[in-house]
Short mmCIF file of C-alpha atoms in Angstrom, two decimals:
data_model
loop_
_atom_site.label_atom_id
_atom_site.label_comp_id
_atom_site.label_asym_id
_atom_site.label_seq_id
_atom_site.Cartn_x
_atom_site.Cartn_y
_atom_site.Cartn_z
CA MET O 726 95.74 173.85 105.53
CA SER O 727 97.57 172.27 108.18
CA SER O 728 100.69 171.74 106.72
CA GLU O 729 100.96 175.02 105.06
CA ARG O 730 104.17 175.94 107.25
CA ASP O 731 105.64 172.91 105.46
CA ILE O 732 105.23 174.13 102.46
CA THR O 733 108.27 177.05 102.80
CA ALA O 734 110.38 174.87 105.23
CA THR O 735 113.82 174.77 104.28
CA SER O 736 117.01 173.78 106.04
CA ARG O 737 120.06 175.89 105.96
CA GLY O 738 122.38 173.75 105.37
CA LEU O 739 124.36 171.84 102.78
CA ILE O 740 121.66 169.21 101.70
CA GLU O 741 118.47 170.89 99.56
CA ARG O 742 115.02 170.37 101.77
CA ASN O 743 113.24 173.00 99.63
CA THR O 744 110.91 170.46 97.09
CA ILE O 745 108.26 171.40 95.29
CA GLY O 746 106.74 174.27 97.64
CA PRO O 747 107.45 177.85 97.10
CA VAL O 748 111.24 179.14 97.46
CA PRO O 749 110.83 181.17 100.65
CA ALA O 750 111.61 185.09 100.21
CA ASP O 751 115.07 184.89 102.90
CA GLU O 752 116.32 182.04 100.45
CA ARG O 753 116.43 183.38 96.64
CA ASN O 754 119.67 183.89 95.37
CA GLY O 755 121.68 183.81 92.18
CA SER O 756 121.63 186.31 88.96
CA ALA O 757 121.13 186.25 85.27
CA LEU O 758 124.74 185.51 84.41
CA GLY O 759 124.55 182.41 87.11
CA LEU O 760 121.27 180.92 84.46
CA VAL O 761 123.64 181.73 81.50
CA GLY O 762 126.25 179.23 83.25
CA ILE O 763 123.71 176.93 84.31
CA TRP O 764 122.71 176.43 80.87
CA LEU O 765 126.01 176.60 78.99
CA GLY O 766 126.22 173.22 81.00
CA VAL O 767 123.05 171.48 80.29
CA ASN O 768 124.15 170.76 76.96
CA MET O 769 127.55 170.03 77.11
CA LEU O 770 127.00 166.18 76.74
CA PRO O 771 127.83 163.77 74.44
CA LEU O 772 123.64 163.42 73.85
CA THR O 773 124.11 167.11 72.56
CA VAL O 774 126.60 166.10 69.80
CA VAL O 775 124.59 162.94 69.32
CA THR O 776 121.81 164.81 67.90
CA GLY O 777 123.98 167.35 65.76
CA GLY O 778 125.27 164.25 64.20
CA LEU O 779 121.34 163.73 62.75
CA ALA O 780 121.93 166.44 60.49
CA THR O 781 124.86 165.42 58.28
CA THR O 782 124.13 161.09 58.87
CA LEU O 783 120.63 160.67 59.17
CA PHE O 784 118.95 163.60 57.68
CA ALA O 785 122.21 163.69 55.15
CA LEU O 786 122.52 167.45 54.48
CA PRO O 787 125.63 169.42 53.16
CA PHE O 788 127.05 170.71 56.43
CA TRP O 789 126.49 174.35 56.45
CA TRP O 790 122.73 173.73 55.38
CA GLY O 791 122.66 171.38 58.69
CA VAL O 792 124.29 173.88 61.15
CA LEU O 793 121.54 176.79 59.66
CA ALA O 794 118.80 173.94 60.41
CA ILE O 795 120.35 173.66 63.50
CA VAL O 796 120.74 177.30 64.37
CA LEU O 797 117.22 178.44 63.18
CA GLY O 798 115.79 175.51 65.46
CA ASN O 799 117.83 176.27 68.54
CA VAL O 800 116.62 179.56 68.40
CA ILE O 801 113.11 178.73 67.58
CA GLY O 802 112.78 176.18 70.21
CA GLY O 803 114.77 178.34 72.79
CA VAL O 804 112.31 181.38 72.78
CA LEU O 805 109.98 179.19 73.59
CA MET O 806 111.58 177.36 76.79
CA ALA O 807 112.73 180.97 77.85
CA LEU O 808 109.66 182.20 77.88
CA HIS O 809 108.61 179.25 80.74
CA ALA O 810 111.65 180.31 82.62
CA SER O 811 111.16 183.85 82.95
CA GLN O 812 107.71 182.23 85.22
CA GLY O 813 110.76 181.19 87.92
CA PRO O 814 111.44 184.22 89.95
CA SER O 815 107.68 185.45 90.31
CA LEU O 816 106.33 182.08 91.19
CA GLY O 817 108.52 180.39 92.85
CA VAL O 818 107.72 176.93 92.33
CA PRO O 819 108.81 174.40 89.91
CA GLN O 820 107.48 174.19 86.25
CA MET O 821 104.98 171.43 86.42
CA LEU O 822 103.25 172.73 89.60
CA GLN O 823 102.39 175.74 87.51
CA ALA O 824 100.64 173.91 84.85
CA ARG O 825 97.58 173.97 88.14
CA GLY O 826 96.89 177.11 87.05
CA GLN O 827 96.15 176.05 83.61
CA PHE O 828 94.67 172.36 83.79
CA GLY O 829 93.43 172.17 87.25
CA SER O 830 94.97 170.19 89.96
CA ARG O 831 94.05 166.57 88.55
CA GLY O 832 94.36 167.72 85.34
CA ALA O 833 97.33 168.79 85.36
CA ALA O 834 98.73 164.97 86.43
CA LEU O 835 98.67 163.91 82.53
CA ILE O 836 101.12 166.61 81.61
CA VAL O 837 103.08 165.75 84.82
CA VAL O 838 103.07 162.42 83.68
CA VAL O 839 104.93 163.57 80.14
CA ALA O 840 106.92 165.71 81.51
CA THR O 841 108.16 162.68 84.15
CA VAL O 842 108.70 160.37 81.23
CA MET O 843 110.49 162.58 79.21
CA PHE O 844 112.78 163.53 82.09
CA MET O 845 113.43 159.62 82.28
CA GLY O 846 114.10 159.35 78.79
CA PHE O 847 116.74 161.78 78.76
CA TYR O 848 117.94 160.40 81.87
CA ILE O 849 118.38 156.93 80.27
CA SER O 850 119.64 158.57 76.75
CA ASN O 851 122.38 159.92 79.04
CA LEU O 852 123.51 157.16 80.33
CA VAL O 853 123.63 155.27 77.20
CA VAL O 854 125.30 157.58 75.77
CA GLY O 855 127.62 158.50 78.65
CA SER O 856 128.90 155.05 78.74
CA GLN O 857 129.54 154.39 75.43
CA SER O 858 132.10 157.37 75.60
CA LEU O 859 133.77 156.13 79.18
CA SER O 860 133.73 152.44 76.91
CA SER O 861 135.93 153.43 74.20
CA VAL O 862 138.49 155.35 76.41
CA PHE O 863 138.68 152.32 78.63
CA PRO O 864 137.93 149.42 76.53
CA SER O 865 138.17 147.35 79.50
CA ILE O 866 135.17 148.76 81.03
CA SER O 867 132.08 147.13 79.86
CA THR O 868 129.40 149.24 78.70
CA ASN O 869 127.21 148.03 81.77
CA ALA O 870 129.84 148.61 84.34
CA ALA O 871 130.13 152.56 83.09
CA ILE O 872 125.95 152.35 83.51
CA GLY O 873 126.65 151.10 87.19
CA LEU O 874 129.19 153.83 88.45
CA ALA O 875 127.25 156.74 86.68
CA LEU O 876 124.81 155.53 88.74
CA VAL O 877 127.17 156.09 91.81
CA VAL O 878 128.26 159.13 91.15
CA SER O 879 124.72 160.67 90.34
CA MET O 880 123.43 159.39 93.58
CA GLY O 881 126.15 161.20 95.05
CA VAL O 882 125.28 164.16 93.60
CA MET O 883 121.40 164.21 94.10
CA VAL O 884 122.22 163.68 97.57
CA ILE O 885 123.17 167.44 97.84
CA GLY O 886 120.67 168.93 95.30
CA LEU O 887 119.97 171.83 93.23
CA ARG O 888 122.76 173.60 94.55
CA LEU O 889 125.69 171.01 93.73
CA ILE O 890 123.97 170.32 90.04
CA LYS O 891 124.22 174.38 89.35
CA LEU O 892 127.89 174.09 90.03
CA LEU O 893 128.89 171.28 88.45
CA LEU O 894 126.82 172.31 85.25
CA THR O 895 128.63 176.03 84.82
CA VAL O 896 131.99 173.80 85.83
CA SER O 897 131.86 171.75 82.80
CA ALA O 898 130.32 174.20 80.80
CA ILE O 899 133.88 175.60 81.01
CA VAL O 900 135.88 172.49 81.20
CA ILE O 901 133.56 171.00 77.59
CA GLY O 902 133.26 174.35 76.12
CA THR O 903 136.85 174.70 76.07
CA LEU O 904 138.18 171.04 74.65
CA VAL O 905 135.51 171.54 72.07
CA VAL O 906 137.02 174.56 70.86
CA LEU O 907 140.41 173.31 70.88
CA ALA O 908 139.19 170.30 69.00
CA LEU O 909 137.54 172.39 66.30
CA ALA O 910 140.75 173.93 66.38
CA LYS O 911 142.49 171.17 65.50
CA ILE O 912 140.45 169.92 62.83
CA VAL O 913 140.13 173.11 60.88
CA SER O 914 144.04 173.55 61.10
CA ASP O 915 144.37 169.72 60.13
CA GLY O 916 141.95 170.78 57.23
CA VAL O 917 138.51 169.59 55.83
CA PRO O 918 138.35 168.78 52.77
CA ALA O 919 135.59 170.91 50.79
CA SER O 920 133.64 167.22 49.33
CA VAL O 921 133.22 166.04 53.16
CA LEU O 922 131.40 169.87 53.78
CA GLN O 923 129.19 169.26 50.79
CA GLN O 924 128.03 165.80 50.31
CA GLY O 925 124.94 164.91 50.73
CA GLY O 926 121.60 166.89 49.96
CA LEU O 927 119.87 169.69 50.15
CA THR O 928 116.48 168.45 51.06
CA ALA O 929 113.61 169.94 52.59
CA THR O 930 112.65 166.59 54.41
CA GLY O 931 116.11 166.92 56.28
CA PHE O 932 116.20 170.39 56.90
CA PHE O 933 113.08 170.86 58.51
CA SER O 934 113.01 167.69 60.33
CA MET O 935 116.73 168.76 61.61
CA LEU O 936 115.06 171.85 62.32
CA ALA O 937 112.47 170.26 63.81
CA VAL O 938 115.34 168.24 66.14
CA GLY O 939 117.00 171.47 67.34
CA ALA O 940 113.40 172.98 68.28
CA VAL O 941 112.39 170.14 70.65
CA TRP O 942 115.90 169.98 71.89
CA GLN O 943 115.19 173.21 73.39
CA ILE O 944 111.49 172.76 73.85
CA ALA O 945 112.24 169.77 75.41
CA TYR O 946 113.97 171.87 78.75
CA ALA O 947 110.42 173.72 78.88
CA PRO O 948 108.87 171.69 81.62
CA TYR O 949 111.58 172.05 83.99
CA VAL O 950 113.32 175.69 83.35
CA SER O 951 111.60 177.19 86.26
CA ASP O 952 112.83 174.21 88.23
CA TYR O 953 116.42 176.23 88.02
CA SER O 954 114.95 180.00 87.86
CA ARG O 955 112.36 179.72 90.72
CA TYR O 956 115.58 180.25 93.09
CA LEU O 957 116.25 183.83 91.46
CA PRO O 958 115.05 186.31 93.79
CA ALA O 959 111.89 188.35 92.37
CA GLY O 960 113.70 191.62 92.37
CA VAL O 961 115.38 189.75 89.51
CA GLY O 962 112.67 190.01 87.17
CA SER O 963 111.17 187.86 83.98
CA ARG O 964 113.32 189.70 81.58
CA SER O 965 116.79 188.63 83.49
CA ALA O 966 115.54 184.95 83.64
CA PHE O 967 114.44 184.95 80.20
CA TRP O 968 118.02 186.06 78.35
CA GLY O 969 120.19 184.57 80.77
CA THR O 970 118.49 180.82 80.01
CA PHE O 971 118.00 181.79 76.39
CA ALA O 972 121.99 182.81 75.62
CA GLY O 973 122.99 180.02 77.86
CA SER O 974 121.13 177.19 75.80
CA LEU O 975 121.26 178.57 72.49
CA LEU O 976 125.03 178.83 72.32
CA SER O 977 125.71 175.48 74.15
CA GLY O 978 123.28 174.15 71.82
CA VAL O 979 124.28 175.32 68.65
CA LEU O 980 127.84 174.42 69.45
CA MET O 981 127.77 171.17 70.47
CA MET O 982 124.94 170.14 67.69
CA ALA O 983 127.71 171.84 65.35
CA PHE O 984 130.44 170.17 66.44
CA GLY O 985 128.11 166.88 66.01
CA ALA O 986 127.42 167.58 62.50
CA LEU O 987 130.89 168.01 61.71
CA LEU O 988 131.83 165.21 63.34
CA GLY O 989 129.37 163.11 61.71
CA ALA O 990 130.11 164.34 58.26
CA LEU O 991 133.84 163.39 58.92
CA SER O 992 133.27 159.68 60.66
CA SER O 993 134.16 156.85 58.35
CA THR O 994 131.46 155.47 60.51
CA GLY O 995 129.12 158.25 60.54
CA ASP O 996 128.87 157.85 64.16
CA PRO O 997 129.66 161.25 66.13
CA ILE O 998 130.77 159.44 69.06
CA LEU O 999 133.61 157.77 67.29
CA GLY O 1000 134.58 160.66 65.02
CA ILE O 1001 135.94 162.46 67.79
CA ASP O 1002 139.24 159.52 68.16
CA GLU O 1003 139.42 159.48 64.29
CA THR O 1004 140.01 163.18 63.95
CA THR O 1005 140.83 165.13 67.61
CA GLY O 1006 144.61 163.19 67.55
CA SER O 1007 145.36 163.36 71.50
CA LEU O 1008 142.69 165.41 72.37
CA ALA O 1009 140.11 162.64 72.00
CA THR O 1010 141.07 160.53 75.34
CA THR O 1011 140.71 163.47 77.11
CA ILE O 1012 137.03 164.55 75.66
CA LEU O 1013 135.32 161.46 75.55
CA MET O 1014 136.64 160.99 79.71
CA ALA O 1015 135.46 164.63 80.04
CA PHE O 1016 131.61 163.77 78.47
CA ALA O 1017 131.80 160.25 80.46
CA LEU O 1018 132.07 162.63 83.49
CA SER O 1019 129.51 165.49 82.06
CA SER O 1020 126.83 162.86 81.82
CA MET O 1021 127.33 161.65 84.87
CA LEU O 1022 127.70 164.52 86.48
CA GLY O 1023 125.11 166.86 84.68
CA ASN O 1024 122.47 163.77 84.51
CA ALA O 1025 121.51 164.20 88.17
CA GLY O 1026 119.53 167.11 86.60
CA ASN O 1027 117.37 165.24 84.68
CA VAL O 1028 116.55 163.06 87.78
CA TYR O 1029 116.01 165.97 89.90
CA CYS O 1030 113.11 167.38 87.91
CA ALA O 1031 111.64 163.59 87.70
CA THR O 1032 111.95 163.54 90.99
CA LEU O 1033 109.86 166.64 91.70
CA THR O 1034 107.69 165.98 89.07
CA THR O 1035 106.88 162.59 90.31
CA LEU O 1036 105.98 164.21 94.21
CA THR O 1037 103.60 166.75 92.40
CA LEU O 1038 102.48 163.46 91.10
CA VAL O 1039 102.15 162.21 94.64
CA GLU O 1040 100.69 165.12 96.21
CA ASN O 1041 97.84 165.00 94.01
CA VAL O 1042 96.84 162.55 95.84
CA ARG O 1043 98.19 163.66 99.20
CA PRO O 1044 96.84 166.76 98.84
CA GLY O 1045 98.97 169.70 100.95
CA TRP O 1046 101.82 167.16 101.73
CA ILE O 1047 104.90 168.86 100.76
CA PRO O 1048 108.10 166.32 101.41
CA ARG O 1049 111.03 167.47 102.94
CA ALA O 1050 114.89 166.25 101.88
CA ARG O 1051 114.31 162.26 102.73
CA GLY O 1052 111.26 162.26 100.76
CA ARG O 1053 113.44 163.60 97.62
CA LEU O 1054 116.21 161.66 98.19
CA VAL O 1055 113.97 158.35 98.83
CA THR O 1056 112.15 159.58 95.64
CA SER O 1057 115.44 159.90 93.46
CA PHE O 1058 116.95 156.84 94.32
CA ALA O 1059 114.27 154.85 93.12
CA LEU O 1060 114.12 156.78 89.50
CA LEU O 1061 118.12 156.40 89.12
CA LEU O 1062 117.61 152.63 89.47
CA LEU O 1063 114.49 152.40 87.41
CA GLY O 1064 116.85 154.32 84.54
CA ALA O 1065 119.89 152.55 84.84
CA ALA O 1066 117.85 149.38 84.97
CA VAL O 1067 116.34 150.03 81.36
CA ALA O 1068 119.52 151.47 80.30
CA LEU O 1069 121.10 148.63 80.85
CA VAL O 1070 118.75 146.20 78.24
CA ALA O 1071 119.04 149.34 75.44
CA THR O 1072 119.29 147.60 72.28
CA ASP O 1073 121.32 148.19 69.50
CA ASN O 1074 119.08 150.11 67.20
CA PHE O 1075 119.54 153.38 70.11
CA LEU O 1076 119.96 155.84 67.41
CA ALA O 1077 116.51 155.59 65.63
CA ASP O 1078 114.88 155.30 68.79
CA PHE O 1079 116.15 158.32 70.50
CA THR O 1080 114.85 160.16 67.20
CA SER O 1081 111.72 158.50 67.44
CA PHE O 1082 111.16 159.77 70.98
CA ILE O 1083 112.42 163.11 71.04
CA THR O 1084 109.79 164.08 67.95
CA ILE O 1085 107.05 162.06 69.72
CA LEU O 1086 108.25 164.47 72.37
CA LEU O 1087 107.52 167.60 70.51
CA TYR O 1088 104.19 166.50 69.50
CA VAL O 1089 102.92 166.23 73.37
CA LEU O 1090 104.71 168.93 74.77
CA ILE O 1091 103.91 171.41 71.87
CA PRO O 1092 100.27 171.94 73.24
CA TRP O 1093 100.93 172.29 76.64
CA SER O 1094 104.16 174.70 76.01
CA ALA O 1095 101.20 176.93 73.98
CA ILE O 1096 98.93 176.77 76.15
CA ASN O 1097 100.64 177.48 79.32
CA LEU O 1098 102.49 180.54 77.69
CA ILE O 1099 99.21 182.07 76.50
CA ASP O 1100 97.57 181.77 79.68
CA TYR O 1101 100.51 183.22 81.63
CA PHE O 1102 101.38 186.23 79.09
CA LEU O 1103 97.86 187.14 77.75
CA ILE O 1104 95.72 186.12 79.90
CA ARG O 1105 96.24 186.19 83.24
CA HIS O 1106 99.44 188.57 82.65
CA GLY O 1107 101.76 186.57 85.12
CA SER O 1108 98.79 186.72 88.18
CA TYR O 1109 98.71 183.26 90.22
CA ASP O 1110 97.64 182.51 93.25
CA VAL O 1111 100.36 180.16 94.06
CA ALA O 1112 98.29 178.97 97.28
CA SER O 1113 95.52 177.67 95.58
CA PHE O 1114 98.50 175.09 93.32
CA PHE O 1115 98.23 173.08 97.14
CA GLU O 1116 94.83 173.40 97.73
CA ARG O 1117 92.69 169.97 98.24
CA ASP O 1118 90.07 171.46 95.62
CA GLY O 1119 92.47 173.00 93.70
CA GLY O 1120 91.68 176.48 95.10
CA ARG O 1121 90.75 179.13 91.91
CA TYR O 1122 91.70 176.83 89.78
CA GLY O 1123 89.68 173.80 90.66
CA GLN O 1124 91.05 169.89 89.83
CA TRP O 1125 89.81 169.91 86.19
CA ASN O 1126 89.91 172.45 83.51
CA ILE O 1127 87.83 170.93 80.76
CA VAL O 1128 88.69 173.93 78.30
CA ALA O 1129 92.46 173.52 78.89
CA LEU O 1130 92.46 169.72 78.71
CA ALA O 1131 90.23 169.81 75.53
CA VAL O 1132 92.31 172.81 74.24
CA TYR O 1133 95.15 170.08 74.70
CA ALA O 1134 93.38 167.52 73.12
CA VAL O 1135 92.54 169.57 69.89
CA GLY O 1136 96.24 170.37 69.87
CA LEU O 1137 97.70 167.10 69.61
CA ALA O 1138 95.08 165.65 67.21
CA VAL O 1139 95.63 168.53 64.45
CA GLN O 1140 99.19 166.93 64.69
CA VAL O 1141 98.50 163.15 63.55
CA PRO O 1142 97.83 164.37 59.83
CA PHE O 1143 101.55 166.58 59.50
CA ALA O 1144 103.11 163.64 61.75
CA VAL O 1145 106.46 161.96 60.39
CA LEU O 1146 107.22 159.08 62.69
CA PRO O 1147 109.55 155.38 61.48
CA GLN O 1148 105.99 153.58 62.20
CA TYR O 1149 103.69 156.33 60.59
CA VAL O 1150 103.92 159.28 57.89
CA GLY O 1151 100.85 161.29 58.08
CA PRO O 1152 98.26 161.97 54.48
CA VAL O 1153 99.39 165.66 55.20
CA ALA O 1154 102.89 165.00 55.21
CA THR O 1155 103.02 162.33 52.75
CA SER O 1156 101.96 164.69 50.25
CA LEU O 1157 104.67 167.27 51.23
CA HIS O 1158 107.57 164.55 50.81
CA GLY O 1159 107.70 163.69 54.84
CA VAL O 1160 108.46 167.71 55.50
CA ASP O 1161 107.47 167.58 58.96
CA LEU O 1162 105.20 170.84 60.16
CA ALA O 1163 103.35 168.88 62.62
CA TRP O 1164 104.52 171.13 65.72
CA VAL O 1165 103.97 174.27 63.86
CA VAL O 1166 100.29 173.53 63.23
CA GLY O 1167 100.02 172.24 66.75
CA LEU O 1168 101.57 175.28 68.30
CA VAL O 1169 99.89 177.55 66.69
CA VAL O 1170 95.98 176.06 66.90
CA SER O 1171 96.45 174.92 70.19
CA GLY O 1172 97.55 178.51 71.57
CA GLY O 1173 95.50 180.35 69.03
CA LEU O 1174 92.27 178.01 70.36
CA TYR O 1175 93.22 178.62 73.96
CA TYR O 1176 93.29 182.28 73.67
CA ALA O 1177 90.28 182.60 72.18
CA VAL O 1178 88.28 180.31 74.32
CA ALA O 1179 89.87 181.66 77.51
CA ALA O 1180 89.67 185.33 76.78
CA ARG O 1181 85.95 185.10 75.95
CA GLY O 1182 84.81 183.37 79.09
CA ARG O 1183 87.84 184.87 81.53
CA ASP O 1184 86.13 185.40 84.92
CA THR O 1185 88.84 188.10 87.05
CA SER O 1186 87.47 186.59 90.50
CA THR O 1187 89.02 183.26 89.01
CA LEU O 1188 91.24 183.87 86.48
CA SER O 1189 93.22 186.62 87.99
CA GLY O 1190 93.57 186.12 91.16
CA ALA O 1191 95.35 187.74 93.94
CA HIS O 1192 99.47 186.82 93.71
CA ARG O 1193 99.62 186.14 97.32
CA PRO O 1194 103.61 186.24 98.27
CA PHE O 1195 105.54 183.28 99.07
CA ASP O 1196 105.99 184.07 102.62
CA GLU O 1197 102.16 184.61 103.27
CA LEU O 1198 101.92 180.75 102.81
CA ALA O 1199 103.61 180.11 105.91
CA ALA O 1200 102.05 182.54 108.22
CA ASN O 1201 98.48 181.40 107.45
#
């Protein structure tokens, strides 16, 4: 392959030049503790608060039942998400590029497109909520102007790349986490009426819907967790990558969502963001400003991952092409502008639209997650030929894995009768009074079916290819 040396070509300078190629061993650094800081910061966003607020607003659960659903959902989704993160130190490539090992170089494109839409969806959602936070502090700044400001800030972060994103996420974790703890202390010291915590009613529909929201919040990170953990030295190990990612994301996700659920219950409008102003007194301005800034800075992470998936799609058309910094920046800026344009025309029904978005996202991601985890841990036991990911014919994995694609299609189809969406409620879900179990069915069926067919048809010459070291790619 003529461009194999380009795969590992990087710069020692400030601006990141690694894109979708394997990270060379001599450029790997960091620790599990560093991952904890990153994933604590990832969730320190107003969008996480808004999502947690669904428990006591849209789903009308009593506060403590809402918190229980949040915790269980985040634990379940967090385990699945962190298992994907454990693949990063071993393979050293972005998460979605690994999908070629299961679906083939061409077949993986479908999953990569889904991931790209997801990253952009979260980018746009953060733009909307972050700009609303800024406008609430400075009414003279319109939502559109706030979106424009966020765009400029994110562009500045994207120029440097992942190194700056990691630093900002860790700092955000410290600042936002401290402010939220202070806000909770203020709310508790002022006294929370028992009637507020007990308002609403426990229903199976509300409880399992919120559990699903918590799960999808974590599972939605699965398509890019290795984008962060791929820089860890291979010697750090999968176990450290798992626990660092799981601990950071679970702690911050539960904290911010529980904060949102409490604000939703206390707010006179049912809006968690407006509830900050109503309940935290003089802290409100500082919190909202910090939220707005964290959205602007941290949102670069969503675009960074969307950039990697977009470049992965382009490489499908130009096999062996591994872009450097220029290709990453051009792609990033185009995606930033596209997302900002969509955010500018976001409707007033944003919250309802966002809820539908993350529910559909869960249905689509679950079969991929099940197939990836079964293939990595039970079929190939982490042994992949990374060089094959960049070969024109797909190398050991070919261009199309019809078995994996068929299982993915089945995984989607079996969820339809169980689906619960504003536009459609499946017949089984209707008989269960709106309880959403589609994602559970999709996970079990996709994982079980893939294991059955892949294990039976296993050919060690293609399924368990020797894992060629990263530096060997540059030496060939």
